[in-house]
Coordinates of C-alpha atoms in Angstrom, one line a residue:
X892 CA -12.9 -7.1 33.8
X893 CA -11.5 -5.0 31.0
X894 CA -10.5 -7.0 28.1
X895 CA -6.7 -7.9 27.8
X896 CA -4.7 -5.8 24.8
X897 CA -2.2 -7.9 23.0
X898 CA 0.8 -6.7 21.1
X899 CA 3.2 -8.5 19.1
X900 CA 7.1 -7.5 18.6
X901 CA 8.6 -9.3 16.3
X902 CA 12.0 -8.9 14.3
X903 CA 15.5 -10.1 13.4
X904 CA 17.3 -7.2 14.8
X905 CA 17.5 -8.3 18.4
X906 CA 19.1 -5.3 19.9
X907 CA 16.2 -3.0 18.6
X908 CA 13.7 -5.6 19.5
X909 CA 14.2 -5.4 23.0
X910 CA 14.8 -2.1 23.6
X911 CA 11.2 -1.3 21.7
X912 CA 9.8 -4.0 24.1
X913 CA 11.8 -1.9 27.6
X914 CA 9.9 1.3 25.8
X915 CA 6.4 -0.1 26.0
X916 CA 7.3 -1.8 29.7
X917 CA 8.0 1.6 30.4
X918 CA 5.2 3.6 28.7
X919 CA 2.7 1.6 29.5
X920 CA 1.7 1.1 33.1
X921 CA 0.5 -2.8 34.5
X922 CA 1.8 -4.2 31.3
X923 CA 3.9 -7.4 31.2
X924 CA 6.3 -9.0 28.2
X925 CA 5.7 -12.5 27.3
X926 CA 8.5 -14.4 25.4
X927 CA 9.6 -18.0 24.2
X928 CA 13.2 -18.8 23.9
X929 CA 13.5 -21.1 20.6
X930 CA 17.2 -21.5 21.3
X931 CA 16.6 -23.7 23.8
X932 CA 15.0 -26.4 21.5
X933 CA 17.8 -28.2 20.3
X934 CA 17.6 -29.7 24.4
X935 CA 13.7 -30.8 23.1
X936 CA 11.8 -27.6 24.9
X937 CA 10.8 -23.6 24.7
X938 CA 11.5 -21.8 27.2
X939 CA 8.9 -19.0 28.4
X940 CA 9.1 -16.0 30.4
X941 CA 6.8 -13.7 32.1
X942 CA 8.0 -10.3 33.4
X943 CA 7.2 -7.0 33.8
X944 CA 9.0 -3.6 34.3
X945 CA 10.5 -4.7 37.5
X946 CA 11.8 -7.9 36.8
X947 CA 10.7 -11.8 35.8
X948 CA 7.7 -12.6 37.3
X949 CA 7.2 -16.6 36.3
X950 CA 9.5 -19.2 34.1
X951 CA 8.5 -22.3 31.9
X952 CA 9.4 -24.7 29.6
X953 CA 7.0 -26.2 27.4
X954 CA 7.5 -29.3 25.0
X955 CA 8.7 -29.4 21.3
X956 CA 5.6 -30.3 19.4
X957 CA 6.1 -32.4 15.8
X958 CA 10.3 -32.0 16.6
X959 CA 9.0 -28.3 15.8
X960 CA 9.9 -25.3 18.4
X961 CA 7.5 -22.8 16.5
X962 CA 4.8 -25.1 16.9
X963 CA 5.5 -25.4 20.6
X964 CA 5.2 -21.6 20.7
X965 CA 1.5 -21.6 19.0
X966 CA 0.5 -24.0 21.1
X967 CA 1.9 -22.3 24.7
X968 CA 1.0 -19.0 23.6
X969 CA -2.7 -18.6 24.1
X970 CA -3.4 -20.6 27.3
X971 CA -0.7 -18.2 28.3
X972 CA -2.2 -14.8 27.8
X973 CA -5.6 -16.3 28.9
X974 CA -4.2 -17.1 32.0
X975 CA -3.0 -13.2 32.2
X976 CA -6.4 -12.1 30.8
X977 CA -8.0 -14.0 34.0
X978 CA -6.1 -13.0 36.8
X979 CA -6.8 -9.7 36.1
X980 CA -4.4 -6.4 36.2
X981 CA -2.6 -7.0 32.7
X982 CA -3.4 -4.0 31.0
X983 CA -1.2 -4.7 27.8
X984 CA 0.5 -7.9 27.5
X985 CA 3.7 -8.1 25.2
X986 CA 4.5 -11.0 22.7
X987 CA 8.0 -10.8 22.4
X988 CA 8.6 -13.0 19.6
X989 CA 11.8 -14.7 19.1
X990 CA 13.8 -13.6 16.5
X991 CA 12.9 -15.7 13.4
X992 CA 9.4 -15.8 14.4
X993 CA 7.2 -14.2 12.1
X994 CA 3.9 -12.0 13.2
X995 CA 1.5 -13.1 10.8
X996 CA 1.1 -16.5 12.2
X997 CA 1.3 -15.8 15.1
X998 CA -1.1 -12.7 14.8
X999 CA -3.5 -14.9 13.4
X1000 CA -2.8 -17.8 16.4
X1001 CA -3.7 -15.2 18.9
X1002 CA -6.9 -13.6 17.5
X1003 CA -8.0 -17.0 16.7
X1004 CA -7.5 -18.1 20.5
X1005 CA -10.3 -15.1 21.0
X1006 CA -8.0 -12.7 22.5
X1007 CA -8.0 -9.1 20.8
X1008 CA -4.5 -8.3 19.0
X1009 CA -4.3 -4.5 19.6
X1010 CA -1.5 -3.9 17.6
X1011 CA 1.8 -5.6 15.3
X1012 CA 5.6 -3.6 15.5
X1013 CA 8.3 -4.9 14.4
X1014 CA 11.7 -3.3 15.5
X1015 CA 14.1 -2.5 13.1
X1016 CA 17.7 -1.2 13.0
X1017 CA 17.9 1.0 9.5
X1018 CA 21.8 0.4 9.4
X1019 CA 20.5 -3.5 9.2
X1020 CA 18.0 -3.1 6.8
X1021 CA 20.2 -3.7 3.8
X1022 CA 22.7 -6.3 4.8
X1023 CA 19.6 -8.5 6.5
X1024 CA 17.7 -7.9 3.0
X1025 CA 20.7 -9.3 0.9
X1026 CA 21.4 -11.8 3.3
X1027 CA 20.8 -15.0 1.5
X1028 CA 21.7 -18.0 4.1
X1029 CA 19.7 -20.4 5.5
X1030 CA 18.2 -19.5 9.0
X1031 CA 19.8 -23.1 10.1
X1032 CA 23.3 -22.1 9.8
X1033 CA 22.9 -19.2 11.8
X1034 CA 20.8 -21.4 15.0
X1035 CA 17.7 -18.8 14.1
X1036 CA 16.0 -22.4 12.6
X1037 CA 12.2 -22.7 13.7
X1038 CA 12.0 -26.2 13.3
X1039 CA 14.3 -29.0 11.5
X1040 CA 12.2 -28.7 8.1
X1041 CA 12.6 -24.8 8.4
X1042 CA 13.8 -23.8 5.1
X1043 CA 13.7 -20.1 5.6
X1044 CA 16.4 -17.9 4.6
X1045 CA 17.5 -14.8 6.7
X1046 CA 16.1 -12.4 3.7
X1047 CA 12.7 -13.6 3.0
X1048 CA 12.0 -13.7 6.6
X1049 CA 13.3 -10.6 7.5
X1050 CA 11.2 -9.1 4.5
X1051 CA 7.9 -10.7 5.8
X1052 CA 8.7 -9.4 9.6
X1053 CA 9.1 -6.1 7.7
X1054 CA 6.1 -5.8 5.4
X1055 CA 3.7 -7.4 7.5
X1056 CA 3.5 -4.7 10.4
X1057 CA 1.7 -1.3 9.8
X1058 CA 4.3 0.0 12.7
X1059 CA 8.0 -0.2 12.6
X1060 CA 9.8 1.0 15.7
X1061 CA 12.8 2.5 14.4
X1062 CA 16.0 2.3 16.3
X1063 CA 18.6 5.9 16.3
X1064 CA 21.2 4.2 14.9
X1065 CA 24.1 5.8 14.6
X1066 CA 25.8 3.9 11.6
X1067 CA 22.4 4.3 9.9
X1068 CA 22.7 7.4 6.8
X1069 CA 20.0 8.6 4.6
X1070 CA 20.3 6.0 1.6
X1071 CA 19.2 3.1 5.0
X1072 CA 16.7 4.9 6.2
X1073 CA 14.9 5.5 2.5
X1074 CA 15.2 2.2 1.6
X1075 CA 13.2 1.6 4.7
X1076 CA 10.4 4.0 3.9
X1077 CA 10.5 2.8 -0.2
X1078 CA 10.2 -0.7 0.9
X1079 CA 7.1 -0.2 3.4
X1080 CA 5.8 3.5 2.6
X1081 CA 2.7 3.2 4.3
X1082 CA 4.5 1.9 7.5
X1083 CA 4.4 4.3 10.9
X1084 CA 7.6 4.7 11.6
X1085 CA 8.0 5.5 15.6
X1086 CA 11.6 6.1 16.7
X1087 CA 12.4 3.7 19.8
X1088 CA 13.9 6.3 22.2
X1089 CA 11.2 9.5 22.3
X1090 CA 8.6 8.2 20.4
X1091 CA 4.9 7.5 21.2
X1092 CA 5.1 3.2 20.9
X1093 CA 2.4 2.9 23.3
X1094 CA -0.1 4.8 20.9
X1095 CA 1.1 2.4 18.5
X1096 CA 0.6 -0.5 20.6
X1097 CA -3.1 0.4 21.3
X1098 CA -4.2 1.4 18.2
X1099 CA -6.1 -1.2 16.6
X1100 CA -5.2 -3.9 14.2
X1101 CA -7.2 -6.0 11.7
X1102 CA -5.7 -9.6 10.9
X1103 CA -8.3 -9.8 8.0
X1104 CA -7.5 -6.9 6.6
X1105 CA -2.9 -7.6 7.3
X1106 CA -3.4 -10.7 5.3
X1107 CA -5.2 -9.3 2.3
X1108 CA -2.3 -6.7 2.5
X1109 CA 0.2 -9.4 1.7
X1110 CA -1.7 -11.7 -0.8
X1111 CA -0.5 -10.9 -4.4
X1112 CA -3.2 -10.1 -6.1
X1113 CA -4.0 -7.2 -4.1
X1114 CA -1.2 -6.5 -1.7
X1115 CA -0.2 -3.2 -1.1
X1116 CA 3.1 -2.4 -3.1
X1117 CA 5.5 0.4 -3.1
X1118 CA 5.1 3.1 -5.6
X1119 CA 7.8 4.7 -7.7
X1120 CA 10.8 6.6 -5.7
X1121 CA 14.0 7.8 -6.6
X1122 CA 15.9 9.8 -3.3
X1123 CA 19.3 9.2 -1.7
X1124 CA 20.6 7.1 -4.0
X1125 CA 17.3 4.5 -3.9
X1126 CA 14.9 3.7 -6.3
X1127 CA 11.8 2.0 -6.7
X1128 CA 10.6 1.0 -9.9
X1129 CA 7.3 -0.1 -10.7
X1130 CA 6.8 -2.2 -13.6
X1131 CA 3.4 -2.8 -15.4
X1132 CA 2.4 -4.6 -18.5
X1133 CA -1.0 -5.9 -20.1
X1134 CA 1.2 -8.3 -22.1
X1135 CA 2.3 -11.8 -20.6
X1136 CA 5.6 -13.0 -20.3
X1137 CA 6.8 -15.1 -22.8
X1138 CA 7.8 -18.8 -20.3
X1139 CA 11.2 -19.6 -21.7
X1140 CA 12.4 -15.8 -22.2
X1141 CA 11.3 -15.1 -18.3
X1142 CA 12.8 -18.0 -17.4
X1143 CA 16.3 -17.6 -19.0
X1144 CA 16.5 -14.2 -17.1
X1145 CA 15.5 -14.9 -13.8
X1146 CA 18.9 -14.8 -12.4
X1147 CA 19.3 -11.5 -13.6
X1148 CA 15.8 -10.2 -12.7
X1149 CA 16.6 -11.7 -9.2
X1150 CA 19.7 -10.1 -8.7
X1151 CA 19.2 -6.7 -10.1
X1152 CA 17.3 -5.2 -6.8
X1153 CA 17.4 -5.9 -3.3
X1154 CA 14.2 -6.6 -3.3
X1155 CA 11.0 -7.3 -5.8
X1156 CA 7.8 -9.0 -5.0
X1157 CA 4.5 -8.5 -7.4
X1158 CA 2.3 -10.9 -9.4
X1159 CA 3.0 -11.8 -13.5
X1160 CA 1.4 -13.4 -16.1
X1161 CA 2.5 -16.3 -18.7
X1162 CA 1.4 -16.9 -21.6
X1163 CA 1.2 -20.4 -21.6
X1164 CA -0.5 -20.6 -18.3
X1165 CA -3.2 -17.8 -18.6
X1166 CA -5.8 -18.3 -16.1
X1167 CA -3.2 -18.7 -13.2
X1168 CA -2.1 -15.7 -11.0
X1169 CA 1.9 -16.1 -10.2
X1170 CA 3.6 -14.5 -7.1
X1171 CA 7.3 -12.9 -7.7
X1172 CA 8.7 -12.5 -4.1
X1173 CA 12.6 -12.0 -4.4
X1174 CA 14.9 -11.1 -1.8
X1175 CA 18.5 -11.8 -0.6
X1176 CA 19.6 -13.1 -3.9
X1177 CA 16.8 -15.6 -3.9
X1178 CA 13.0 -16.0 -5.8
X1179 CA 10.1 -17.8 -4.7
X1180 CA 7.7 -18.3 -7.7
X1181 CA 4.5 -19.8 -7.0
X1182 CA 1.3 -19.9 -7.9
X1183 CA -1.4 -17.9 -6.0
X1184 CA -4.9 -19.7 -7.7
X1185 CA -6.5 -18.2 -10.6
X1186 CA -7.1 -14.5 -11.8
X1187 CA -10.2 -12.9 -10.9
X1188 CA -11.3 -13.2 -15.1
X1189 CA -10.7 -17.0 -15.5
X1190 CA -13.5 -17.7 -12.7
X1191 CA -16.8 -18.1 -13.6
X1192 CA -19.3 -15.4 -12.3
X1193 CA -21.1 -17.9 -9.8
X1194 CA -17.5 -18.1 -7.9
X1195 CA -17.1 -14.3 -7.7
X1196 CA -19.1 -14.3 -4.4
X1197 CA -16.6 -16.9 -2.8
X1198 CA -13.8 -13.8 -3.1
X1199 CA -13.3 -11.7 -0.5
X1200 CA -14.2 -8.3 -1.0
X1201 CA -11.0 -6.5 -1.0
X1202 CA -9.7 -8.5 -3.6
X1203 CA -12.9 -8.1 -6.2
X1204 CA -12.4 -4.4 -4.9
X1205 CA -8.9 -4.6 -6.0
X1206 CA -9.4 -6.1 -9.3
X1207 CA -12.1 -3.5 -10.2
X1208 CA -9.8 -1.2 -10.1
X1209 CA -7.4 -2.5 -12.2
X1210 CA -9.9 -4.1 -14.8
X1211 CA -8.9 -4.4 -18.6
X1212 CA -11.8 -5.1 -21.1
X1213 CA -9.8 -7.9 -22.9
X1214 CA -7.7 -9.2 -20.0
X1215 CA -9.5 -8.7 -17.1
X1216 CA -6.9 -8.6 -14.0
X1217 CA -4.5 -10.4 -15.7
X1218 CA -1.2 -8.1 -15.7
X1219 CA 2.0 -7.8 -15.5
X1220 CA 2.5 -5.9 -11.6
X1221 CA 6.1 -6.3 -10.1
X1222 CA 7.9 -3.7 -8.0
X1223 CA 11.9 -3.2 -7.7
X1224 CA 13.7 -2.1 -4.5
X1225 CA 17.2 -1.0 -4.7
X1226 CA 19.9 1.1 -3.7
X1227 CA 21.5 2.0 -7.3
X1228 CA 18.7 0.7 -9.6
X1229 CA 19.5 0.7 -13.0
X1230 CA 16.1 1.2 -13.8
X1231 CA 16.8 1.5 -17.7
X1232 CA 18.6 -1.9 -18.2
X1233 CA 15.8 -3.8 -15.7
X1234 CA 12.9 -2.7 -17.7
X1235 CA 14.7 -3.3 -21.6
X1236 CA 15.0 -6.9 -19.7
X1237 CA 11.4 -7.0 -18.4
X1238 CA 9.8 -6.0 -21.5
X1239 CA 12.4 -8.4 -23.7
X1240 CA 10.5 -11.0 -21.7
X1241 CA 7.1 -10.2 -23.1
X1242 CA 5.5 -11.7 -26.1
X1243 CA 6.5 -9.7 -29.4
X1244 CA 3.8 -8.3 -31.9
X1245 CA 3.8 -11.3 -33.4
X1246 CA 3.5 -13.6 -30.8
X1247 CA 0.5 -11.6 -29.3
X1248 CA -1.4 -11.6 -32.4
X1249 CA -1.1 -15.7 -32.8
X1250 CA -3.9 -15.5 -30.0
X1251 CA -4.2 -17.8 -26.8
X1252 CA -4.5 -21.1 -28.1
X1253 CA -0.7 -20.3 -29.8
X1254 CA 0.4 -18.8 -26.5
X1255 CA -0.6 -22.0 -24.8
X1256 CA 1.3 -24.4 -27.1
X1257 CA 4.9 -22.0 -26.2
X1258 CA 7.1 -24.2 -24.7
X1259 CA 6.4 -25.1 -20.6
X1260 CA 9.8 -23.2 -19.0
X1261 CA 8.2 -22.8 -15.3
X1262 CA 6.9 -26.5 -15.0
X1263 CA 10.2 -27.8 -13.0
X1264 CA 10.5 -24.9 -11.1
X1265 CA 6.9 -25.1 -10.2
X1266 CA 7.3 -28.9 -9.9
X1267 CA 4.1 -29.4 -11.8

């Protein structure tokens, strides 16, 4: 029995979604699409559907699981495309996610369940692109909640949807201009961008994918960012120190680092906490700070083997003889960047001469700004 191919479509912008999903249907010969309504959970179920290019072939609902309608999804999902792997004639079998649903989980759900993930696309309007980016609300108060506790907004998610897949199927939009589409390519550059309506998505769908390999892509101290761009009216600045950030001066402008791009995502360094590697991921208006465990140079040598490769691999490259990977590396997405004025703020936010030269035992005594926000 040949082994079952599984792609996952995933994305906010509905419209392009499922006309990249009718594509492969139609490219693709003895595939089907498999898809869970989360709309329906406010009733207490998910409701799934089977069908192929000629129509619905099977209907279900499944249970919420912890009062959580994504949680229902992972646990449907796989006993699902077993049951298509077993009966035999599914060449390609589409995961149509719904459209808050985000690929890495559920990427990670399906190889997991032993099934072979064959390729990740999410679908994307480039007209969209920059009103979903600044979009700032809550996915509750648009319905596109995944579960009560879902504290999502409609920017971060669509950003993760976005970065996360090595293929974007690309609606021909006609409200979209050039400034969209380059802010699509400047935000994922190494993307494959395959246009909905003559290109080749079922190549795309085949290809390959490597979940290992996605998720090292996203992880902040070796993701894959954007590198400097300046066309049709969008730049992309890319902004890197071997200095750290001074707490309470990064602190007092966060509203304005937040706000001066449409997007920024990277990893910093502060002073007072210098063996801890902090993630920057700002979109829509709104940052996520967090801490992602420690840099590479505050381990001890023994725990070097416990790091996956890519990331030691990463590091290397980066290496300072003082610092180690400890840096300053955050990237700025924006239709009419003022790049000037963003990095006089960024470096305002380092640690003068002065402050540098007191040495790390100083640096650790500067005043705690992140703690709250960090609820340590």
């Amino acid at each position: 029995m040949p082994e079952l191919s599984v792609v996952i479509v995933g994305g906010l912008h509905a419209d392009a979604r499922r006309a990249a999903v009718q594509r492969l249907l139609a490219q693709v010969p003895g595939s089907v699409v498999l898809h869970h309504d989360l709309a329906t959970a406010a009733a207490g179920t998910v409701v799934r559907t089977v069908r192929d290019a000629t129509g619905v072939l099977d209907t279900g609902e499944t249970p919420l699981v912890n009062d959580c309608a994504c949680c229902a999804l992972r646990e449907d999902l796989v006993p699902e495309l077993v049951r298509l792997r077993d009966a035999g004639g599914t060449r390609l079998a589409i995961v149509e996610l719904w459209d808050s649903v985000e690929p890495k989980a559920m990427a990670e759900v399906v190889t997991s369940g032993g099934l072979t993930v064959t390729g990740v696309i999410t679908a994307v309007d480039p007209a969209l692109v920059l009103p979903y980016l600044g979009n700032g609300d809550d996915l509750a108060d648009g319905g596109l909640a995944a579960a009560a506790t879902d504290q999502r907004t409609v920017a971060d998610t669509f950003a993760r949807q976005l970065e996360y897949a090595p293929v974007l199927a690309v609606a021909d939009s006609e409200e979209a201009d050039d400034e969209d589409r380059e802010l699509l390519a400047q935000l994922h550059p190494t993307a494959r961008q395959v246009p909905i309506g003559h290109g080749d998505l079922a190549g795309a769908a085949l290809a390959g994918f490597d979940v290992e390999a996605a998720a090292a892509a996203q992880h902040p101290a070796c993701a894959l960012l954007p590198a400097e761009a300046d066309a049709h009216g969008v730049a992309t600045l890319v902004w890197h120190r071997r200095r750290p950030f001074h707490p309470e001066r990064l602190y007092a402008a966060l509203e304005d680092l937040t706000c001066a791009a449409a997007r920024s995502r990277g990893r910093f360094w502060l002073a007072d906490k210098p063996d801890t590697l902090f993630h920057w991921d700002a979109a829509g208006g709104a940052l996520c700070v967090e801490s992602a465990g420690p840099w590479l140079a505050a381990l001890p040598d023994a725990a070097w083997e416990m790091v996956p490769p890519v990331r030691r691999a990463a590091a290397a490259l980066d290496w300072h003889p003082e610092h180690g990977d400890r840096c300053q590396h955050l990237v700025f997405t924006s239709p009419g960047l003022d790049r000037d004025g963003l990095q006089r703020l960024l470096e305002s936010c380092l640690l003068t001469d002065a402050e540098y030269a007191a040495g790390r035992d100083a640096w650790q005594r500067l005043p705690h700004a992140f703690d709250t926000l960090l609820e340590v």
